[in-house]
mmCIF file of C-alpha atoms in Angstrom:
data_model
loop_
_atom_site.group_PDB
_atom_site.id
_atom_site.type_symbol
_atom_site.label_atom_id
_atom_site.label_comp_id
_atom_site.label_asym_id
_atom_site.label_seq_id
_atom_site.Cartn_x
_atom_site.Cartn_y
_atom_site.Cartn_z
ATOM 1 C CA MET A 283 5.172 36.614 -6.342
ATOM 2 C CA VAL A 284 6.877 36.271 -9.608
ATOM 3 C CA ASN A 285 6.106 35.218 -12.971
ATOM 4 C CA HIS A 286 7.497 35.883 -17.006
ATOM 5 C CA ILE A 287 10.928 32.231 -40.022
ATOM 6 C CA GLU A 288 13.196 29.535 -39.857
ATOM 7 C CA GLU A 289 15.832 29.758 -42.634
ATOM 8 C CA GLN A 290 16.022 27.011 -45.090
ATOM 9 C CA PRO A 291 19.185 24.975 -44.625
ATOM 10 C CA ALA A 292 21.894 25.366 -47.180
ATOM 11 C CA ARG A 293 22.299 22.688 -49.764
ATOM 12 C CA GLU A 294 24.991 20.340 -49.183
ATOM 13 C CA ASP A 295 25.436 19.370 -52.848
ATOM 14 C CA VAL A 296 26.805 22.673 -54.226
ATOM 15 C CA ASN A 297 29.986 20.860 -55.517
ATOM 16 C CA PRO A 298 29.473 18.336 -58.336
ATOM 17 C CA PRO A 299 30.600 15.044 -57.743
ATOM 18 C CA THR A 300 34.246 14.176 -59.071
ATOM 19 C CA THR A 301 35.080 10.938 -60.950
ATOM 20 C CA ALA A 302 38.269 9.188 -60.413
ATOM 21 C CA SER A 303 40.126 8.550 -63.818
ATOM 22 C CA PRO A 304 42.499 5.499 -64.335
ATOM 23 C CA ASP A 305 45.888 5.755 -63.273
ATOM 24 C CA PRO A 306 48.119 5.938 -66.804
ATOM 25 C CA VAL A 307 50.756 3.766 -65.312
ATOM 26 C CA ASP A 308 49.023 0.624 -63.935
ATOM 27 C CA GLY A 309 45.559 1.108 -65.148
ATOM 28 C CA GLU A 310 44.056 0.937 -61.455
ATOM 29 C CA GLN A 311 41.708 3.500 -60.065
ATOM 30 C CA ALA A 312 43.613 6.085 -58.124
ATOM 31 C CA ILE A 313 42.482 7.121 -54.665
ATOM 32 C CA ASP A 314 40.081 10.292 -55.064
ATOM 33 C CA GLU A 315 40.791 12.672 -52.049
ATOM 34 C CA SER A 316 38.174 15.097 -53.230
ATOM 35 C CA SER A 317 35.415 13.136 -51.345
ATOM 36 C CA ASP A 318 36.967 14.435 -48.072
ATOM 37 C CA VAL A 319 36.986 18.004 -49.421
ATOM 38 C CA ASP A 320 33.315 17.539 -50.299
ATOM 39 C CA GLY A 321 32.459 15.998 -46.722
ATOM 40 C CA ASP A 322 34.357 18.958 -45.138
ATOM 41 C CA PHE A 323 32.608 21.451 -47.229
ATOM 42 C CA ALA A 324 29.148 19.863 -46.501
ATOM 43 C CA GLN A 325 29.907 20.041 -42.771
ATOM 44 C CA LEU A 326 30.955 23.640 -43.024
ATOM 45 C CA GLN A 327 27.708 24.573 -44.888
ATOM 46 C CA LYS A 328 25.630 22.779 -42.230
ATOM 47 C CA THR A 329 27.361 24.403 -39.339
ATOM 48 C CA LEU A 330 27.044 27.931 -40.953
ATOM 49 C CA SER A 331 23.231 27.245 -41.607
ATOM 50 C CA GLN A 332 22.545 26.173 -37.955
ATOM 51 C CA LYS A 333 24.435 29.279 -36.743
ATOM 52 C CA ARG A 334 22.458 31.463 -38.716
ATOM 53 C CA ARG A 335 19.217 29.654 -37.548
ATOM 54 C CA ALA A 336 20.493 30.104 -34.060
ATOM 55 C CA GLU A 337 21.148 33.864 -34.632
ATOM 56 C CA LYS A 338 17.591 34.256 -36.006
ATOM 57 C CA ASP A 339 16.165 32.682 -32.884
ATOM 58 C CA CYS A 340 18.321 34.450 -30.334
ATOM 59 C CA PRO A 341 16.394 36.656 -27.630
ATOM 60 C CA GLU A 342 17.545 39.912 -29.424
ATOM 61 C CA SER A 343 16.302 38.707 -32.710
ATOM 62 C CA ARG A 344 12.865 37.728 -31.247
ATOM 63 C CA LEU A 345 12.680 41.038 -29.434
ATOM 64 C CA GLN A 346 13.094 43.119 -32.483
ATOM 65 C CA LYS A 347 10.601 41.073 -34.321
ATOM 66 C CA ALA A 348 8.062 41.810 -31.431
ATOM 67 C CA LEU A 349 8.849 45.564 -31.534
ATOM 68 C CA PRO A 350 8.112 47.682 -34.658
ATOM 69 C CA PHE A 351 10.643 50.368 -33.208
ATOM 70 C CA THR A 352 14.286 50.121 -32.034
ATOM 71 C CA PHE A 353 14.507 48.704 -28.586
ATOM 72 C CA LEU A 354 16.800 51.555 -26.892
ATOM 73 C CA PRO A 355 15.917 50.524 -23.134
ATOM 74 C CA ASN A 356 15.952 53.037 -20.294
ATOM 75 C CA ILE A 357 16.196 51.428 -16.908
ATOM 76 C CA ARG A 358 15.392 53.383 -14.038
ATOM 77 C CA PRO A 359 13.839 53.306 -10.538
ATOM 78 C CA LEU A 360 10.027 53.486 -10.575
ATOM 79 C CA THR A 361 8.156 56.283 -8.684
ATOM 80 C CA VAL A 362 4.600 56.607 -7.746
ATOM 81 C CA SER A 363 3.712 58.283 -10.871
ATOM 82 C CA ASP A 364 4.394 55.059 -12.650
ATOM 83 C CA VAL A 365 1.718 53.461 -10.607
ATOM 84 C CA PRO A 366 -0.921 53.418 -13.612
ATOM 85 C CA SER A 367 1.496 51.666 -16.013
ATOM 86 C CA CYS A 368 2.482 49.187 -13.320
ATOM 87 C CA VAL A 369 -1.100 48.211 -13.062
ATOM 88 C CA GLN A 370 -1.589 47.672 -16.720
ATOM 89 C CA LEU A 371 1.542 45.801 -16.808
ATOM 90 C CA GLU A 372 0.625 43.455 -13.946
ATOM 91 C CA ASN A 373 -2.850 42.825 -15.324
ATOM 92 C CA ALA A 374 -1.462 41.989 -18.657
ATOM 93 C CA ALA A 375 1.301 39.786 -17.468
ATOM 94 C CA PHE A 376 -0.426 37.638 -14.928
ATOM 95 C CA THR A 377 -3.480 35.823 -16.129
ATOM 96 C CA ASN A 378 -4.562 34.684 -12.381
ATOM 97 C CA PRO A 379 -6.059 37.931 -10.790
ATOM 98 C CA GLU A 380 -4.989 36.468 -7.490
ATOM 99 C CA HIS A 381 -1.462 36.834 -8.400
ATOM 100 C CA ARG A 382 -1.742 40.560 -9.422
ATOM 101 C CA ALA A 383 -0.850 43.287 -7.190
ATOM 102 C CA SER A 384 -3.591 45.970 -6.639
ATOM 103 C CA ARG A 385 -3.276 49.529 -7.328
ATOM 104 C CA GLU A 386 -3.234 50.409 -3.765
ATOM 105 C CA LYS A 387 -0.294 47.953 -3.245
ATOM 106 C CA PHE A 388 1.591 49.614 -5.948
ATOM 107 C CA GLU A 389 0.951 52.991 -4.368
ATOM 108 C CA TYR A 390 2.056 51.660 -0.970
ATOM 109 C CA ARG A 391 5.183 50.086 -2.201
ATOM 110 C CA LEU A 392 6.317 52.946 -4.627
ATOM 111 C CA THR A 393 5.741 55.627 -2.068
ATOM 112 C CA THR A 394 7.342 53.956 1.024
ATOM 113 C CA CYS A 395 10.321 52.215 -0.623
ATOM 114 C CA PRO A 396 10.623 53.268 -4.367
ATOM 115 C CA GLU A 397 14.484 52.583 -4.251
ATOM 116 C CA LEU A 398 13.500 48.859 -4.178
ATOM 117 C CA SER A 399 11.862 48.786 -7.373
ATOM 118 C CA LEU A 400 12.997 48.915 -11.307
ATOM 119 C CA GLY A 401 11.465 49.578 -14.531
ATOM 120 C CA VAL A 402 12.435 49.039 -18.034
ATOM 121 C CA PHE A 403 11.052 51.795 -20.253
ATOM 122 C CA CYS A 404 11.424 52.512 -24.185
ATOM 123 C CA THR A 405 10.613 55.860 -25.935
ATOM 124 C CA VAL A 406 7.837 55.217 -28.356
ATOM 125 C CA ILE A 407 6.165 57.680 -30.982
ATOM 126 C CA PRO A 408 2.530 56.738 -31.140
ATOM 127 C CA SER A 409 1.947 57.933 -34.658
ATOM 128 C CA GLN A 410 4.577 55.686 -36.038
ATOM 129 C CA LEU A 411 3.330 52.448 -34.605
ATOM 130 C CA PRO A 412 1.247 50.101 -36.952
ATOM 131 C CA PRO A 413 -2.298 49.370 -36.035
ATOM 132 C CA SER A 414 -1.289 45.808 -35.202
ATOM 133 C CA CYS A 415 1.143 46.798 -32.379
ATOM 134 C CA LYS A 416 -0.532 46.177 -28.987
ATOM 135 C CA LEU A 417 1.089 47.594 -26.040
ATOM 136 C CA PRO A 418 -1.036 47.342 -22.894
ATOM 137 C CA THR A 419 1.029 50.265 -21.247
ATOM 138 C CA LEU A 420 0.993 52.577 -23.872
ATOM 139 C CA SER A 421 -2.265 54.277 -22.733
ATOM 140 C CA THR A 422 -0.772 55.005 -19.239
ATOM 141 C CA ALA A 423 2.742 56.113 -20.770
ATOM 142 C CA ARG A 424 4.023 59.620 -19.666
ATOM 143 C CA PRO A 425 5.518 61.983 -22.167
ATOM 144 C CA VAL A 426 9.312 61.927 -22.493
ATOM 145 C CA GLU A 427 9.497 65.701 -22.684
ATOM 146 C CA THR A 428 6.668 68.272 -22.182
ATOM 147 C CA ASP A 429 5.395 69.680 -25.389
ATOM 148 C CA ARG A 430 7.793 67.440 -27.536
ATOM 149 C CA ALA A 431 6.696 67.617 -31.121
ATOM 150 C CA ASP A 432 6.604 64.125 -31.861
ATOM 151 C CA GLY A 433 4.662 63.348 -28.726
ATOM 152 C CA ALA A 434 6.930 60.458 -27.730
ATOM 153 C CA LEU A 435 6.139 58.579 -24.767
ATOM 154 C CA SER A 436 8.190 56.705 -22.266
ATOM 155 C CA VAL A 437 6.514 53.333 -22.144
ATOM 156 C CA LEU A 438 6.931 50.645 -19.485
ATOM 157 C CA LEU A 439 7.771 47.140 -20.803
ATOM 158 C CA ALA A 440 8.947 45.296 -17.609
ATOM 159 C CA HIS A 441 9.242 45.888 -13.941
ATOM 160 C CA ILE A 442 10.597 44.454 -10.550
ATOM 161 C CA VAL A 443 8.624 45.713 -7.535
ATOM 162 C CA SER A 444 10.075 44.990 -3.859
ATOM 163 C CA THR A 445 9.937 45.623 -0.263
ATOM 164 C CA ARG A 446 12.083 44.778 2.684
ATOM 165 C CA GLY A 447 11.505 41.801 5.218
ATOM 166 C CA THR A 448 13.058 40.453 8.278
ATOM 167 C CA GLY A 449 13.015 36.942 7.720
ATOM 168 C CA LYS A 450 15.045 34.548 5.847
ATOM 169 C CA VAL A 451 12.493 34.055 3.001
ATOM 170 C CA VAL A 452 9.356 35.681 1.877
ATOM 171 C CA SER A 453 6.364 35.526 4.042
ATOM 172 C CA ASP A 454 2.688 36.179 3.828
ATOM 173 C CA ALA A 455 3.371 39.355 5.914
ATOM 174 C CA ASP A 456 5.924 40.438 3.170
ATOM 175 C CA MET A 457 3.386 40.271 0.618
ATOM 176 C CA ASP A 458 0.810 42.311 2.545
ATOM 177 C CA TYR A 459 0.549 45.902 3.341
ATOM 178 C CA PRO A 460 -0.783 47.925 6.208
ATOM 179 C CA ARG A 461 -4.275 49.266 5.241
ATOM 180 C CA ASP A 462 -3.783 52.420 7.164
ATOM 181 C CA TRP A 463 -0.417 53.185 5.648
ATOM 182 C CA ARG A 464 -1.434 56.647 4.562
ATOM 183 C CA THR A 465 -2.075 57.970 8.096
ATOM 184 C CA ARG A 466 0.879 55.890 9.900
ATOM 185 C CA GLN A 467 3.112 58.850 9.101
ATOM 186 C CA GLY A 468 6.054 56.683 8.464
ATOM 187 C CA LYS A 469 5.591 54.251 11.824
ATOM 188 C CA SER A 470 6.217 50.575 10.870
ATOM 189 C CA ALA A 471 3.622 48.001 10.854
ATOM 190 C CA HIS A 472 3.582 44.149 11.291
ATOM 191 C CA VAL A 473 3.192 43.595 7.580
ATOM 192 C CA GLY A 474 4.374 45.222 4.538
ATOM 193 C CA HIS A 475 7.721 46.957 4.270
ATOM 194 C CA GLN A 476 10.260 46.639 7.186
ATOM 195 C CA GLU A 477 12.879 49.440 7.126
ATOM 196 C CA ALA A 478 15.204 47.638 9.327
ATOM 197 C CA GLY A 479 14.802 44.182 7.143
ATOM 198 C CA ARG A 480 17.948 42.759 5.286
ATOM 199 C CA LEU A 481 15.846 40.551 2.984
ATOM 200 C CA VAL A 482 14.811 42.150 -0.193
ATOM 201 C CA ALA A 483 11.412 40.723 -0.882
ATOM 202 C CA VAL A 484 10.590 40.862 -4.655
ATOM 203 C CA HIS A 485 6.909 40.587 -5.195
ATOM 204 C CA SER A 486 6.704 40.844 -8.764
ATOM 205 C CA LEU A 487 8.822 40.435 -12.024
ATOM 206 C CA ALA A 488 6.545 41.207 -14.881
ATOM 207 C CA VAL A 489 7.131 41.697 -18.614
ATOM 208 C CA LEU A 490 4.611 42.377 -21.436
ATOM 209 C CA PRO A 491 3.116 39.372 -22.737
ATOM 210 C CA GLY A 492 4.336 40.057 -26.279
ATOM 211 C CA LEU A 493 7.979 40.318 -25.078
ATOM 212 C CA GLN A 494 8.323 37.598 -22.943
ATOM 213 C CA GLY A 495 11.049 35.159 -23.988
ATOM 214 C CA CYS A 496 13.084 38.025 -25.598
ATOM 215 C CA GLY A 497 15.547 38.594 -22.844
ATOM 216 C CA ILE A 498 14.054 41.452 -21.157
ATOM 217 C CA GLY A 499 13.438 39.626 -17.928
ATOM 218 C CA GLN A 500 16.881 38.343 -17.720
ATOM 219 C CA MET A 501 18.208 41.975 -18.476
ATOM 220 C CA ILE A 502 16.179 43.707 -15.601
ATOM 221 C CA MET A 503 16.858 40.970 -13.077
ATOM 222 C CA LYS A 504 20.630 41.179 -13.570
ATOM 223 C CA ALA A 505 20.494 44.945 -13.577
ATOM 224 C CA TYR A 506 18.447 44.812 -10.332
ATOM 225 C CA LEU A 507 20.617 42.375 -8.480
ATOM 226 C CA GLN A 508 23.526 44.493 -9.154
ATOM 227 C CA GLN A 509 21.939 47.458 -7.996
ATOM 228 C CA VAL A 510 20.757 46.022 -4.738
ATOM 229 C CA LYS A 511 24.293 44.742 -4.093
ATOM 230 C CA ASN A 512 25.994 48.049 -5.062
ATOM 231 C CA MET A 513 23.701 50.094 -2.767
ATOM 232 C CA GLY A 514 24.019 47.595 0.051
ATOM 233 C CA LEU A 515 20.204 47.450 0.203
ATOM 234 C CA GLY A 516 20.005 43.950 1.834
ATOM 235 C CA GLU A 517 21.998 40.833 2.443
ATOM 236 C CA GLY A 518 19.894 38.711 0.354
ATOM 237 C CA VAL A 519 16.918 38.854 -2.428
ATOM 238 C CA GLY A 520 14.101 36.485 -2.022
ATOM 239 C CA LEU A 521 11.148 35.563 -3.934
ATOM 240 C CA ILE A 522 8.445 33.118 -4.214
ATOM 241 C CA CYS A 523 7.825 31.312 -7.411
ATOM 242 C CA GLN A 524 5.827 28.240 -8.896
ATOM 243 C CA ASP A 525 7.452 25.007 -9.893
ATOM 244 C CA TYR A 526 8.018 25.633 -13.565
ATOM 245 C CA LEU A 527 10.090 28.966 -12.818
ATOM 246 C CA VAL A 528 12.558 27.133 -10.269
ATOM 247 C CA GLY A 529 15.040 26.715 -13.061
ATOM 248 C CA TYR A 530 14.774 30.004 -14.593
ATOM 249 C CA TYR A 531 15.665 31.817 -11.214
ATOM 250 C CA GLU A 532 18.377 29.123 -10.454
ATOM 251 C CA ARG A 533 20.186 30.493 -13.629
ATOM 252 C CA PHE A 534 20.748 33.855 -12.081
ATOM 253 C CA GLY A 535 22.053 32.540 -8.882
ATOM 254 C CA TYR A 536 18.847 31.804 -6.664
ATOM 255 C CA LYS A 537 18.873 28.773 -4.481
ATOM 256 C CA ASN A 538 15.718 26.751 -4.162
ATOM 257 C CA LEU A 539 14.879 26.416 -0.559
ATOM 258 C CA GLY A 540 11.940 24.121 -0.960
ATOM 259 C CA PRO A 541 8.028 24.564 -0.510
ATOM 260 C CA SER A 542 7.146 27.970 0.821
ATOM 261 C CA LYS A 543 4.555 28.627 3.719
ATOM 262 C CA ALA A 544 3.491 31.517 1.929
ATOM 263 C CA GLN A 545 -0.292 31.037 0.855
ATOM 264 C CA PHE A 546 -0.507 34.156 -1.132
ATOM 265 C CA GLY A 547 -2.588 33.692 -4.174
ATOM 266 C CA GLY A 548 -3.820 30.151 -3.278
ATOM 267 C CA GLY A 549 -0.164 28.883 -2.248
ATOM 268 C CA GLY A 550 1.952 26.424 -4.181
ATOM 269 C CA TRP A 551 5.158 28.483 -4.119
ATOM 270 C CA ASN A 552 8.959 27.557 -3.709
ATOM 271 C CA ASP A 553 11.264 29.753 -1.557
ATOM 272 C CA MET A 554 14.121 31.132 -3.801
ATOM 273 C CA VAL A 555 16.978 33.273 -2.202
ATOM 274 C CA PHE A 556 19.825 34.983 -3.761
ATOM 275 C CA ASP A 557 22.823 35.509 -1.292
ATOM 276 C CA LEU A 558 24.263 38.998 -1.936
ATOM 277 C CA SER A 559 27.185 38.539 0.347
ATOM 278 C CA GLY A 560 28.714 35.691 -1.722
ATOM 279 C CA SER A 561 27.710 36.931 -5.245
ATOM 280 C CA THR A 562 30.587 38.120 -7.422
ATOM 281 C CA GLU A 563 28.578 39.388 -10.437
#
């Protein structure tokens, strides 16, 4: 299951209007070509103004406005030690509790197949954050280095968590997990991660609410698809999403296979699949 100061326009009358003078020969008004120059200059000013506004509204600009520190991301596989941060992120990102993974599910997935998950982290020095900065995963962040003088922490901003499935699309069995997984000693179950499966089943793409729409989701998804392909982890990547996110995943190359049979979280999903065998990027 997956989620996710306008500039004043430049003035166009910076050139004073020109006045045509009488032709000294025949007394008729000559053709004034300066009006064309004025028009071209006005169009240039308008184009530059639109470009500046677009740059101010680009994902990178929105991201830097949302963060009171420099964004230097560290994208790495998740481990079971990241579970507390994953839980905090999931709780903050998904308003519907039925769409969130439980702590037990995170522990199962990040213990059983951690190579199928990825996180975006950023180094943060807590003492340098303004009081207005709200990072839900700050309280569960781990130190960048032991005994580092400035107390810098590695804060989780976004994650993708997955398992493997044997079907062509993500099913309810893929979304589930074996309750006795701690005592199974590696033996497979009919639900949850299937080691022999060739479909990578994405359970969660989550981004901190204050950073959604800033390009982090795109960044981690592109990195994830490339990693899965390079490591030969599967033949396809599948997920289920609601109607309003179909177009979002189609931009990555996912194909919409129609309504899903999965009833996780109340149903209403669409089956999306990214074909790794045919991807070129």
